[in-house]
Amino acid sequence: MMMNPVLRRETKTTLRNWKMFAVITVYVAVVTIGAMLYIYGSMFRSYDYSFDPQSMIGMYIVLCAMQMGLMLLAAPALTAGCISGERERQTLDLLLMTKMSSFSIIMGKLTSSMSTLILLMVSTLPVFAIAFYFGGVSLLSLFGMMLYIVLTACMAASISIFFSCIFKKTMVSMVIVYLLIGGIFCFGTLIIALLLNSLSWNIYQSNANIVPQMLILSANPGVGFFSVIQEQMGNDFIGSIFYQSSNKYSDTITFLLNHYWIVNVIFDVIVICIFVSLSVYFINPVRKKK
């Protein structure tokens, strides 16, 4: 099977640049410092300097949360200039004149960015190994969490590539992606769900219908993240988010509440398909002639 030419070129140029190794170093250093601060602040009691191995579970959650946040920050930074950067270097027209289809170009850019993000995640595995030394967390749990983070990063990267096709400046597309993911997906959905529930309680003296809330929060990567944590650790975070018990609903709603990350995964897959298709359409040089 022939490797995508864009992916092959991006991989070679990225790994030959010292900046990539500097990014990996800084990325691993941030995660390592976070782990050290957690160990210093939570795992050792100040009055007798004793060690509590159960705190390793909390360390695992903190490291996964850091990984999630760093991926959401790194994905737009790495992909917002995929197309606009080619346009700024005046190489986009040359790329479009090749025999590659628009879909191959977009997928090459996306897979190249995702390979870099996965490399960053893999480089932090030695830090995660500290939690496995004392037990309490399985490799299967870590693998499942990493898959969810990779899919969320792919969703953010697909949105970034789309805005990179729309805007000529990389900085503009990057700012818009951060506002969309951070302002709307992460915080906006929580505010809307909270207002919806509060309005329903003030008017009808009851909680709002759970289905609209589930649809709204499907765009929130943080809720999906804590749903994965809930399934791995056995707490009831999602129930506290919706202020309702899942026992009074149908089997389907109850299942989705107990495994709410499935809703977020479906949303991410739909967003990836939509924005990749839009990117292919807008980068097509002959679309105006059709």
C-alpha positions as MATLAB code, in Angstrom:
seq = 'MMMNPVLRRETKTTLRNWKMFAVITVYVAVVTIGAMLYIYGSMFRSYDYSFDPQSMIGMYIVLCAMQMGLMLLAAPALTAGCISGERERQTLDLLLMTKMSSFSIIMGKLTSSMSTLILLMVSTLPVFAIAFYFGGVSLLSLFGMMLYIVLTACMAASISIFFSCIFKKTMVSMVIVYLLIGGIFCFGTLIIALLLNSLSWNIYQSNANIVPQMLILSANPGVGFFSVIQEQMGNDFIGSIFYQSSNKYSDTITFLLNHYWIVNVIFDVIVICIFVSLSVYFINPVRKKK';
ca = [
       0.000    0.000    0.000;
       1.446    3.331   -1.073;
       1.963    5.878    1.671;
       0.208    9.226    1.310;
       2.762   11.621   -0.282;
       1.725   14.513    1.945;
       2.094   12.353    5.041;
       5.504   11.110    3.889;
       6.777   14.625    3.203;
       5.384   16.076    6.436;
       6.859   13.216    8.478;
      10.326   13.638    6.999;
      10.406   17.409    7.364;
       8.989   17.311   10.895;
      11.438   14.784   12.287;
      14.404   16.555   10.687;
      13.558   19.789   12.470;
      15.004   20.436   15.916;
      11.811   22.224   16.911;
       9.952   18.919   17.029;
      12.367   17.518   19.600;
      12.116   20.755   21.569;
       8.318   20.423   21.602;
       8.568   16.817   22.832;
      11.000   17.876   25.554;
       8.760   20.684   26.767;
       5.661   18.472   26.572;
       7.224   15.683   28.635;
       8.659   18.234   31.079;
       5.206   19.740   31.695;
       3.667   16.323   32.380;
       6.612   15.346   34.590;
       6.389   18.552   36.612;
       2.661   17.948   37.076;
       3.358   14.444   38.373;
       6.075   15.717   40.732;
       3.820   18.441   42.112;
       1.066   15.922   42.735;
       3.473   13.562   44.496;
       4.823   16.368   46.627;
       1.422   17.860   47.456;
      -0.819   14.835   47.877;
       1.090   11.612   48.256;
       3.312   12.526   51.184;
       1.729   13.587   54.444;
       3.398   16.648   55.834;
       3.220   15.579   59.493;
       4.889   12.150   59.256;
       6.242   12.018   55.672;
       4.431    8.726   55.080;
       3.513    7.402   51.651;
      -0.018    6.402   50.553;
       0.013    4.122   47.466;
      -3.740    4.661   46.945;
      -2.931    8.200   45.872;
      -1.548    6.719   42.672;
      -5.117    6.460   41.375;
      -5.512   10.183   41.856;
      -2.192   10.729   40.136;
      -3.436    8.699   37.174;
      -6.539   10.909   36.921;
      -4.463   14.088   37.139;
      -2.038   12.895   34.459;
      -4.896   11.901   32.146;
      -6.546   15.287   32.673;
      -3.266   17.020   31.848;
      -2.906   14.857   28.760;
      -6.429   15.762   27.667;
      -5.897   19.469   28.183;
      -2.509   19.513   26.471;
      -3.902   17.607   23.487;
      -6.729   20.126   23.088;
      -4.132   22.898   23.157;
      -1.634   21.174   20.873;
      -4.044   19.927   18.198;
      -5.087   23.384   16.913;
      -1.531   24.668   17.234;
      -0.212   21.888   14.986;
      -3.033   21.839   12.430;
      -4.265   25.440   12.172;
      -1.469   26.219    9.709;
      -1.752   23.108    7.556;
      -3.419   24.820    4.616;
      -3.007   28.492    5.492;
       0.721   27.864    5.945;
       0.922   26.419    2.436;
      -0.926   29.474    1.209;
       1.420   31.831    3.037;
       4.451   30.033    1.550;
       2.744   30.195   -1.872;
       3.014   26.430   -2.269;
      -0.705   25.597   -2.081;
      -1.252   26.012   -5.826;
       1.668   23.690   -6.542;
       0.194   21.125   -4.166;
      -3.205   21.353   -5.838;
      -1.645   20.906   -9.280;
      -0.365   17.441   -8.394;
      -2.273   14.255   -9.173;
      -3.401   13.986   -5.573;
      -7.078   14.479   -4.881;
      -8.318   17.077   -2.419;
      -9.332   14.288   -0.064;
      -5.798   12.819   -0.131;
      -4.298   16.220    0.658;
      -6.608   16.812    3.619;
      -6.176   13.294    4.971;
      -2.412   13.556    4.561;
      -2.362   16.758    6.589;
      -4.685   15.298    9.219;
      -2.801   12.017    9.633;
       0.496   13.881    9.781;
      -0.754   16.079   12.601;
      -2.267   13.112   14.416;
       0.982   11.135   14.144;
       2.782   14.026   15.832;
       0.174   14.199   18.590;
       0.372   10.447   19.150;
       4.153   10.740   19.346;
       3.750   13.341   22.084;
       1.398   11.053   23.986;
       3.682    8.036   23.679;
       6.615   10.085   24.950;
       4.783   10.600   28.274;
       4.168    6.880   28.916;
       7.248    6.590   31.197;
       5.622    9.163   33.483;
       2.369    7.165   33.522;
       4.408    4.075   34.397;
       4.877    5.505   37.900;
       1.178    4.899   38.591;
       1.382    1.304   37.349;
       4.290    0.512   39.643;
       2.016    0.583   42.693;
      -1.026   -0.942   40.960;
      -4.645    0.185   41.020;
      -4.733    1.040   37.299;
      -4.677   -1.473   34.448;
      -3.048   -1.130   31.059;
      -6.447   -1.644   29.457;
      -7.788    1.418   31.289;
      -4.851    3.519   30.100;
      -5.259    2.247   26.539;
      -8.967    3.102   26.540;
      -8.296    6.570   27.921;
      -5.591    7.221   25.320;
      -7.936    6.158   22.521;
     -10.576    8.610   23.724;
      -8.015   11.419   23.966;
      -6.707   10.637   20.464;
     -10.237   10.748   19.030;
     -10.933   14.056   20.779;
      -7.664   15.480   19.448;
      -8.601   14.265   15.960;
     -11.909   16.110   16.265;
     -10.102   19.310   17.211;
      -7.579   18.800   14.399;
     -10.307   18.329   11.769;
     -11.947   21.593   12.849;
      -8.568   23.346   12.711;
      -7.896   22.110    9.182;
     -11.293   23.378    8.052;
     -10.667   26.884    9.372;
      -7.176   26.709    7.909;
      -8.841   26.235    4.517;
     -11.202   29.165    5.124;
      -8.835   31.805    6.479;
      -5.583   32.960    4.956;
      -3.828   33.660    8.260;
      -2.815   30.852   10.580;
      -3.275   32.934   13.712;
      -6.873   33.776   12.821;
      -7.850   30.152   12.310;
      -6.055   29.120   15.511;
      -7.860   31.733   17.616;
     -11.253   30.760   16.205;
     -10.636   27.071   16.899;
      -9.633   27.809   20.497;
     -12.765   29.920   20.961;
     -14.958   27.213   19.443;
     -13.512   24.302   21.412;
     -12.808   26.110   24.670;
     -15.545   28.723   24.728;
     -18.423   26.758   23.194;
     -17.674   23.049   23.459;
     -16.088   23.032   26.932;
     -17.732   25.906   28.811;
     -20.650   26.976   26.625;
     -22.352   23.577   26.707;
     -22.087   23.402   30.496;
     -23.609   26.876   30.862;
     -26.451   26.078   28.435;
     -27.249   22.780   30.180;
     -27.172   24.504   33.581;
     -29.446   27.323   32.395;
     -31.838   24.827   30.806;
     -32.118   22.851   34.014;
     -32.415   25.974   36.142;
     -35.146   27.417   33.895;
     -37.105   24.176   33.981;
     -36.850   24.032   37.761;
     -38.031   27.637   38.189;
     -41.005   27.168   35.861;
     -42.071   23.543   36.324;
     -40.406   22.767   39.677;
     -38.709   19.765   38.069;
     -35.509   18.959   36.259;
     -35.367   19.506   32.519;
     -35.742   16.664   30.054;
     -32.510   14.729   30.129;
     -32.377   14.071   26.372;
     -31.709   17.725   25.338;
     -29.074   17.956   28.062;
     -27.379   14.818   26.792;
     -27.386   16.178   23.245;
     -25.948   19.516   24.362;
     -23.207   17.974   26.503;
     -22.269   15.495   23.769;
     -20.039   18.279   22.401;
     -18.222   18.663   25.729;
     -14.967   16.670   25.715;
     -14.562   17.143   29.453;
     -17.831   15.377   30.256;
     -16.799   12.467   28.048;
     -13.413   12.383   29.757;
     -14.947   12.120   33.221;
     -17.365    9.504   31.892;
     -14.367    7.341   31.002;
     -12.908    8.019   34.449;
     -16.260    7.105   36.000;
     -16.307    3.776   34.197;
     -12.728    3.032   35.228;
     -12.942    4.213   38.842;
     -16.591    3.478   39.672;
     -17.738    6.943   40.815;
     -20.963    8.716   39.750;
     -19.717   11.924   38.174;
     -22.161   11.918   35.244;
     -25.158   11.512   37.543;
     -24.099   14.619   39.454;
     -23.713   16.535   36.191;
     -27.322   15.864   35.193;
     -28.638   16.201   38.795;
     -30.701   13.073   38.183;
     -30.620    9.368   38.848;
     -30.469    7.014   35.895;
     -32.746    4.441   37.563;
     -35.993    6.080   36.444;
     -35.227    6.099   32.726;
     -35.451    3.551   29.970;
     -32.753    0.966   29.460;
     -31.230    2.922   26.546;
     -30.994    6.213   28.474;
     -29.667    4.398   31.532;
     -27.007    2.671   29.456;
     -25.922    5.945   27.843;
     -25.762    7.689   31.202;
     -23.580    4.933   32.610;
     -21.415    4.958   29.464;
     -21.806    8.573   28.406;
     -18.457    8.602   26.595;
     -20.198    6.701   23.792;
     -22.312    9.807   23.084;
     -19.172   11.956   22.937;
     -17.454    9.444   20.644;
     -20.430    9.523   18.251;
     -20.355   13.325   18.279;
     -16.604   13.385   17.605;
     -16.920   10.972   14.680;
     -19.743   13.033   13.145;
     -17.762   16.267   13.557;
     -14.658   14.682   11.991;
     -16.626   13.476    8.957;
     -18.386   16.826    8.501;
     -15.330   19.048    8.782;
     -13.114   16.782    6.690;
     -15.784   16.838    3.960;
     -16.057   20.628    4.198;
     -12.272   20.969    4.038;
     -12.171   18.790    0.918;
     -14.883   20.946   -0.649;
     -13.281   24.303    0.118;
      -9.794   23.255   -0.931;
     -11.022   21.918   -4.260;
      -9.644   24.328   -6.890;
     -12.412   23.622   -9.426;
     -15.409   23.785   -7.104;
     -16.427   27.200   -8.446;
     -16.595   25.839  -11.967;
     -19.019   23.040  -11.111;
];
